[in-house]
Short mmCIF file of the C-alpha atoms (twelve columns), coordinates in Angstrom:
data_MODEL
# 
_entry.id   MODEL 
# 
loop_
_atom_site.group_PDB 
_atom_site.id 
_atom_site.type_symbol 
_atom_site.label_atom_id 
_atom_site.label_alt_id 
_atom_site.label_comp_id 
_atom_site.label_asym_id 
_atom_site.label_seq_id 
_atom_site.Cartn_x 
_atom_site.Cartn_y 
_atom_site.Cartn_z 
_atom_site.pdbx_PDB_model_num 
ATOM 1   C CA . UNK A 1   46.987 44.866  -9.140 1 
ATOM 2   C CA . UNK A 2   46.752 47.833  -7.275 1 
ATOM 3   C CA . UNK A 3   44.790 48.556  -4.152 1 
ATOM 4   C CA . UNK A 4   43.804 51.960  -3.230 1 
ATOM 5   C CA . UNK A 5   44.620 53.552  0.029  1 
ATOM 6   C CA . UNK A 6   43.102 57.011  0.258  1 
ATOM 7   C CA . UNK A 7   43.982 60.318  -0.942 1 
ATOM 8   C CA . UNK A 8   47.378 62.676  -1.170 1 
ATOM 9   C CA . UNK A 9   47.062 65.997  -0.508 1 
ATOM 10  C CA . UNK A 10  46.851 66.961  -3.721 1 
ATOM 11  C CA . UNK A 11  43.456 65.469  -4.309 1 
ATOM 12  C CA . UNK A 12  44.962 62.667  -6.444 1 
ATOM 13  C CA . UNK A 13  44.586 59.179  -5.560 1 
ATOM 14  C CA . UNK A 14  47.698 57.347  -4.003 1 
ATOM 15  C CA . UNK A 15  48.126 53.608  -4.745 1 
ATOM 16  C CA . UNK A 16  50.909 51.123  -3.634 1 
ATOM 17  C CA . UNK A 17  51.346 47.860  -5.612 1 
ATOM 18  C CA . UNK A 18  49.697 44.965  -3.652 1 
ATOM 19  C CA . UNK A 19  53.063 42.830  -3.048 1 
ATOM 20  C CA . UNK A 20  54.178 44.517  0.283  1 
ATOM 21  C CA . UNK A 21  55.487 48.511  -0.786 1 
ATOM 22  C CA . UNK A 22  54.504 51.119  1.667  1 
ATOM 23  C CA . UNK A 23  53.753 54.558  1.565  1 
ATOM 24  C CA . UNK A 24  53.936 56.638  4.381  1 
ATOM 25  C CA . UNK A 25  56.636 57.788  6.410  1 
ATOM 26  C CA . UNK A 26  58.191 54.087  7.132  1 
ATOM 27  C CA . UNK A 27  57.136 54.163  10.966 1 
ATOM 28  C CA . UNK A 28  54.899 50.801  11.343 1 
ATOM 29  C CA . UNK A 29  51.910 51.578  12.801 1 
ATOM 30  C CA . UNK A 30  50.498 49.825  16.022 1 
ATOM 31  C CA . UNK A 31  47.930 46.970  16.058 1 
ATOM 32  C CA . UNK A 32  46.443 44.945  18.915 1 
ATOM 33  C CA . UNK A 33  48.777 42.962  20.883 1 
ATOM 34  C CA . UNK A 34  48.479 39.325  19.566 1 
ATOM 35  C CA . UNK A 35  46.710 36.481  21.804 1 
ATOM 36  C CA . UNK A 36  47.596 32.765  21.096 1 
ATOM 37  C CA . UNK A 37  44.901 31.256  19.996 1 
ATOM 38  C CA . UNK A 38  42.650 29.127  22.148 1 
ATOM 39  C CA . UNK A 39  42.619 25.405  22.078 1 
ATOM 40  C CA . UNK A 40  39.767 23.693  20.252 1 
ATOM 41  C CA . UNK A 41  37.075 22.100  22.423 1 
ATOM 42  C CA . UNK A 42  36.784 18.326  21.335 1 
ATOM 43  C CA . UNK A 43  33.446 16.212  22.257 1 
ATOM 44  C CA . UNK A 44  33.477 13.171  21.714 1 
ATOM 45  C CA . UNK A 45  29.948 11.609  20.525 1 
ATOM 46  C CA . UNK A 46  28.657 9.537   23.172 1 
ATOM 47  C CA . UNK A 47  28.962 5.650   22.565 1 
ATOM 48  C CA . UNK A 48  26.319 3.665   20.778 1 
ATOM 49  C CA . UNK A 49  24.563 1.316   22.293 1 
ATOM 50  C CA . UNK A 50  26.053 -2.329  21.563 1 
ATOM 51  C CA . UNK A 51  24.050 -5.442  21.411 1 
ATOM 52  C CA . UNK A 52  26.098 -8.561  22.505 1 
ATOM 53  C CA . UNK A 53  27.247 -11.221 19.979 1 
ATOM 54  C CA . UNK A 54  26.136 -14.491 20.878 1 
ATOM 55  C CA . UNK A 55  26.789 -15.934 24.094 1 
ATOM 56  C CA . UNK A 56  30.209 -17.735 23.825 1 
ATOM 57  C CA . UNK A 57  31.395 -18.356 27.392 1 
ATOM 58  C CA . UNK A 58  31.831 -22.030 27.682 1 
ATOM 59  C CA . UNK A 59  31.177 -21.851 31.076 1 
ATOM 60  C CA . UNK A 60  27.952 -19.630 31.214 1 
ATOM 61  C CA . UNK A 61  24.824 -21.272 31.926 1 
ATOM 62  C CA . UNK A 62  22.015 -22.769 29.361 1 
ATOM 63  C CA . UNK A 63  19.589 -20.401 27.697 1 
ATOM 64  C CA . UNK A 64  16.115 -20.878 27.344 1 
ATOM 65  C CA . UNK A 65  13.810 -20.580 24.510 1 
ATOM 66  C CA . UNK A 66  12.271 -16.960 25.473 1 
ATOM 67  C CA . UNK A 67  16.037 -16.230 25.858 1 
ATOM 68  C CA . UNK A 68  16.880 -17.061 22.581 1 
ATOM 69  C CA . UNK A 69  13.262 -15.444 20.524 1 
ATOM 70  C CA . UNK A 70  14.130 -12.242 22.656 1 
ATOM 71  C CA . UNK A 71  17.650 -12.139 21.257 1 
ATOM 72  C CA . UNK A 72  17.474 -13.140 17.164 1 
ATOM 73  C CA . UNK A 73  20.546 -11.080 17.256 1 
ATOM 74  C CA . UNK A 74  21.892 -13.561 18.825 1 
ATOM 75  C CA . UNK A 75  21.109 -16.199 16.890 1 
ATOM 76  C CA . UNK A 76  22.342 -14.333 13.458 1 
ATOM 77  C CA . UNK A 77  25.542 -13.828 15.155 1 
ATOM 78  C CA . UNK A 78  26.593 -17.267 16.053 1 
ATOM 79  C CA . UNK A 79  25.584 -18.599 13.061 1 
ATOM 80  C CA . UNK A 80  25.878 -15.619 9.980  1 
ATOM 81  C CA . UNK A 81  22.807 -16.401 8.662  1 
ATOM 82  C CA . UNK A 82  19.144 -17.355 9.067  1 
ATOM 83  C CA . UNK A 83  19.185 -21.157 8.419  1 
ATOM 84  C CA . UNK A 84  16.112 -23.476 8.885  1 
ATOM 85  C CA . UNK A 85  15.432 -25.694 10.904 1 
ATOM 86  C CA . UNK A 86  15.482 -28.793 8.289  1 
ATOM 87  C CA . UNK A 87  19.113 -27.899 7.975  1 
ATOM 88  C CA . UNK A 88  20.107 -28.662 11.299 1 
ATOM 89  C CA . UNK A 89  17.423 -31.562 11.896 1 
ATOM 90  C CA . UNK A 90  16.887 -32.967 8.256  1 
ATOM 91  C CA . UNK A 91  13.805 -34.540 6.612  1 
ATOM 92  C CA . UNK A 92  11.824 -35.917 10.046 1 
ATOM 93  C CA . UNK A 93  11.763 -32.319 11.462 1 
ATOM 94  C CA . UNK A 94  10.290 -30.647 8.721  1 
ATOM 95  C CA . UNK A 95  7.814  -33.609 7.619  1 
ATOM 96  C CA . UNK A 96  6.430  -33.510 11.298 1 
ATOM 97  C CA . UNK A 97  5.401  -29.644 11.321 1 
ATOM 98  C CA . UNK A 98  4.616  -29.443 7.789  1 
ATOM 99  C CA . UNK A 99  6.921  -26.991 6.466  1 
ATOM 100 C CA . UNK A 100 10.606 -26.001 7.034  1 
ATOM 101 C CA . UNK A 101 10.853 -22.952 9.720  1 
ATOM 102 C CA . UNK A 102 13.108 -20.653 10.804 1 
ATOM 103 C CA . UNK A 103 14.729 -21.695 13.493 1 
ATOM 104 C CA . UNK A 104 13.832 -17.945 14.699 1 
ATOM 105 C CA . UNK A 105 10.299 -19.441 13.954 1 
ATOM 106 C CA . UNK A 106 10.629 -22.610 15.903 1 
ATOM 107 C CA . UNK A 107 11.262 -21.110 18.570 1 
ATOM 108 C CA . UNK A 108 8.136  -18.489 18.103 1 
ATOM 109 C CA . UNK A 109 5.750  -21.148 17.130 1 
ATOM 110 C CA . UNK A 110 2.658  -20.844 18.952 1 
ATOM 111 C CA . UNK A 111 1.698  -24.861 18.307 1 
ATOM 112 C CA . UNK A 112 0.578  -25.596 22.112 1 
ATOM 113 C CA . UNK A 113 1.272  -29.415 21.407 1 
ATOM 114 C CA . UNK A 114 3.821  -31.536 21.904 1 
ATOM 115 C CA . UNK A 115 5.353  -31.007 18.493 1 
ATOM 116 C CA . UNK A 116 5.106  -27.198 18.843 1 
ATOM 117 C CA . UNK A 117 6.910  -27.686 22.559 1 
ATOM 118 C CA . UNK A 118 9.547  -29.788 20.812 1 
ATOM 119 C CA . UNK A 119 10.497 -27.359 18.170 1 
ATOM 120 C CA . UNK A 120 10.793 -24.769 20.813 1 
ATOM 121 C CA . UNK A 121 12.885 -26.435 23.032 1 
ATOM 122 C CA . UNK A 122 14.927 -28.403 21.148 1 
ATOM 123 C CA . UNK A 123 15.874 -24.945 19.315 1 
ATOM 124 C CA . UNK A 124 17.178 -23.860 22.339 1 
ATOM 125 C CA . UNK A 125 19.148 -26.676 23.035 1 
ATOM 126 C CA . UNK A 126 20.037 -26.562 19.447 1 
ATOM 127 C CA . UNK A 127 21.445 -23.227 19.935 1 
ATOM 128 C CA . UNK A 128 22.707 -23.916 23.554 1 
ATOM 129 C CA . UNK A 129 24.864 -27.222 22.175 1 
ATOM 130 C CA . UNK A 130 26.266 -24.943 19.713 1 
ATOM 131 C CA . UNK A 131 27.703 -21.773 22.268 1 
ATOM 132 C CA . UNK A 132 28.390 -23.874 25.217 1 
ATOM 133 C CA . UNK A 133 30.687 -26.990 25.401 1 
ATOM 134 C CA . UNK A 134 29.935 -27.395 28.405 1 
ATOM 135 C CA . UNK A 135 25.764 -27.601 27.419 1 
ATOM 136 C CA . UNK A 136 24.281 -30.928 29.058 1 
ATOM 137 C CA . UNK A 137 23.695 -32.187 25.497 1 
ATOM 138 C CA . UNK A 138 25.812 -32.436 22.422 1 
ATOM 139 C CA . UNK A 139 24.369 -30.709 18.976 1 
ATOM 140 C CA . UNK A 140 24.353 -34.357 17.738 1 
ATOM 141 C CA . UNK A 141 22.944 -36.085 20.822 1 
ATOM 142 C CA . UNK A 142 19.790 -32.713 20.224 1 
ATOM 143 C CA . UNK A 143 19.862 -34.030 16.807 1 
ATOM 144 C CA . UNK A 144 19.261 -37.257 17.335 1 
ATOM 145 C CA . UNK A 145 16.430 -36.847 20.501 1 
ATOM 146 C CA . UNK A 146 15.280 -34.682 18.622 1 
ATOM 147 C CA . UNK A 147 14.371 -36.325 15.608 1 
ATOM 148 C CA . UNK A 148 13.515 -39.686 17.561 1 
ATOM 149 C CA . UNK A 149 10.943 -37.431 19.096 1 
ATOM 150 C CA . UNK A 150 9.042  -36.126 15.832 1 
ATOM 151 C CA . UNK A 151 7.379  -39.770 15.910 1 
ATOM 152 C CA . UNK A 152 4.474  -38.985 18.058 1 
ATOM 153 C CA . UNK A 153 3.108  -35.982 19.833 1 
ATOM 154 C CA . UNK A 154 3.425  -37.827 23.374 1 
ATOM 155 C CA . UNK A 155 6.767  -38.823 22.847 1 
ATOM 156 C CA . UNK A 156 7.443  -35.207 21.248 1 
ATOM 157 C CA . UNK A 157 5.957  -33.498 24.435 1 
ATOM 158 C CA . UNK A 158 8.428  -36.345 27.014 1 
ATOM 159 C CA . UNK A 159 11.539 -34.682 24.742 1 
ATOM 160 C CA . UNK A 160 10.318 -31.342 24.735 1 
ATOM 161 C CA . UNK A 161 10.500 -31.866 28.623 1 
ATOM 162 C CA . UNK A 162 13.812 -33.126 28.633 1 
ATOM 163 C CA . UNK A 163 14.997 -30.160 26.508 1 
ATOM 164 C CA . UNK A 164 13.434 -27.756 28.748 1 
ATOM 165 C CA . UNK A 165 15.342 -29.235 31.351 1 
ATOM 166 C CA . UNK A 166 18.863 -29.146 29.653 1 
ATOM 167 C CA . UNK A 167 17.615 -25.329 28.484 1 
ATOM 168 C CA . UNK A 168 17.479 -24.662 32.460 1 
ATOM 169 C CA . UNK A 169 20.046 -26.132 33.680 1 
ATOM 170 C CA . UNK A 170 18.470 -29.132 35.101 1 
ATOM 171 C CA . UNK A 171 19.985 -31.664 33.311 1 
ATOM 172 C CA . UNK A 172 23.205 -33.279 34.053 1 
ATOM 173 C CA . UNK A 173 25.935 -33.256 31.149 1 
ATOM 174 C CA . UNK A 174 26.108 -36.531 29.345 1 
# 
């Protein structure tokens, strides 16, 4: 390949073979002093948001049950899945609401009895026996309340009390 690089003074055209010769008179010709190149500006996108994973601290205090429907995250964290309630409380729990809820839906329930009190707050304290060791209930002690509890909507309501305690704080550890 050739490239073409004017004309000769003879009106012919002059080429030089593209791999480097010269033509001329061998004198290199000037160019523009060389500058180092500048360094790259490098931003860094800013950092996303992050949503805590469940609560773990041992020592932190009891959450309650708007805690824990405000924060389903949460809940799908400490657990890696969404589980019903029937599989943490068995046959009585479900039998007394009538179907098997979330537990994300236990805690929302809008019942304003004593049954729909109990599944809200012993949720929580479901949840709160599970992330805190320290929690004044054990998750088999919350089981077994709990499901004692389904029996009657005034003894449901007297647990739901109890758990709403624990949930705040407000109950000693056992």
């Amino acid at each position: 390949m050739y490239v073409l690089h004017g004309a000769a003074s003879h009106g012919t055209p002059h080429t030089t073979p593209s791999h480097g010769g010269r033509s001329g008179s061998g004198v290199p010709s000037q160019s523009a002093p060389l500058t180092p190149p500048s360094a790259p500006v490098i931003t860094n996108p800013p950092s996303p948001t992050l949503v805590p994973p469940a609560p773990t601290n041992p020592n932190s205090s009891p959450f309650s049950c708007d805690y824990w429907r405000a924060h389903p995250e949460a809940i799908l964290a400490l657990l890696g899945y969404w589980c019903t309630l029937g599989e943490f409380f068995g046959l009585p729990a479900v039998s007394a609401f009538g179907r098997d809820p979330s537990l994300l839906e236990a805690l929302s329930n809008t019942r304003s009895d004593g049954i729909g009190a109990l599944y809200r707050e012993g949720t929580a304290s479901l949840l709160n026996s599970l992330v805190n060791r320290n929690f004044a209930l054990t998750t088999q002690k919350v089981r077994e309340e709990f499901n004692a509890a389904v029996i009657s909507d005034k003894a449901a309501a007297t647990q739901a009390q109890l758990f709403k305690k624990a949930n705040e704080g407000h109950l000693k550890h056992h």
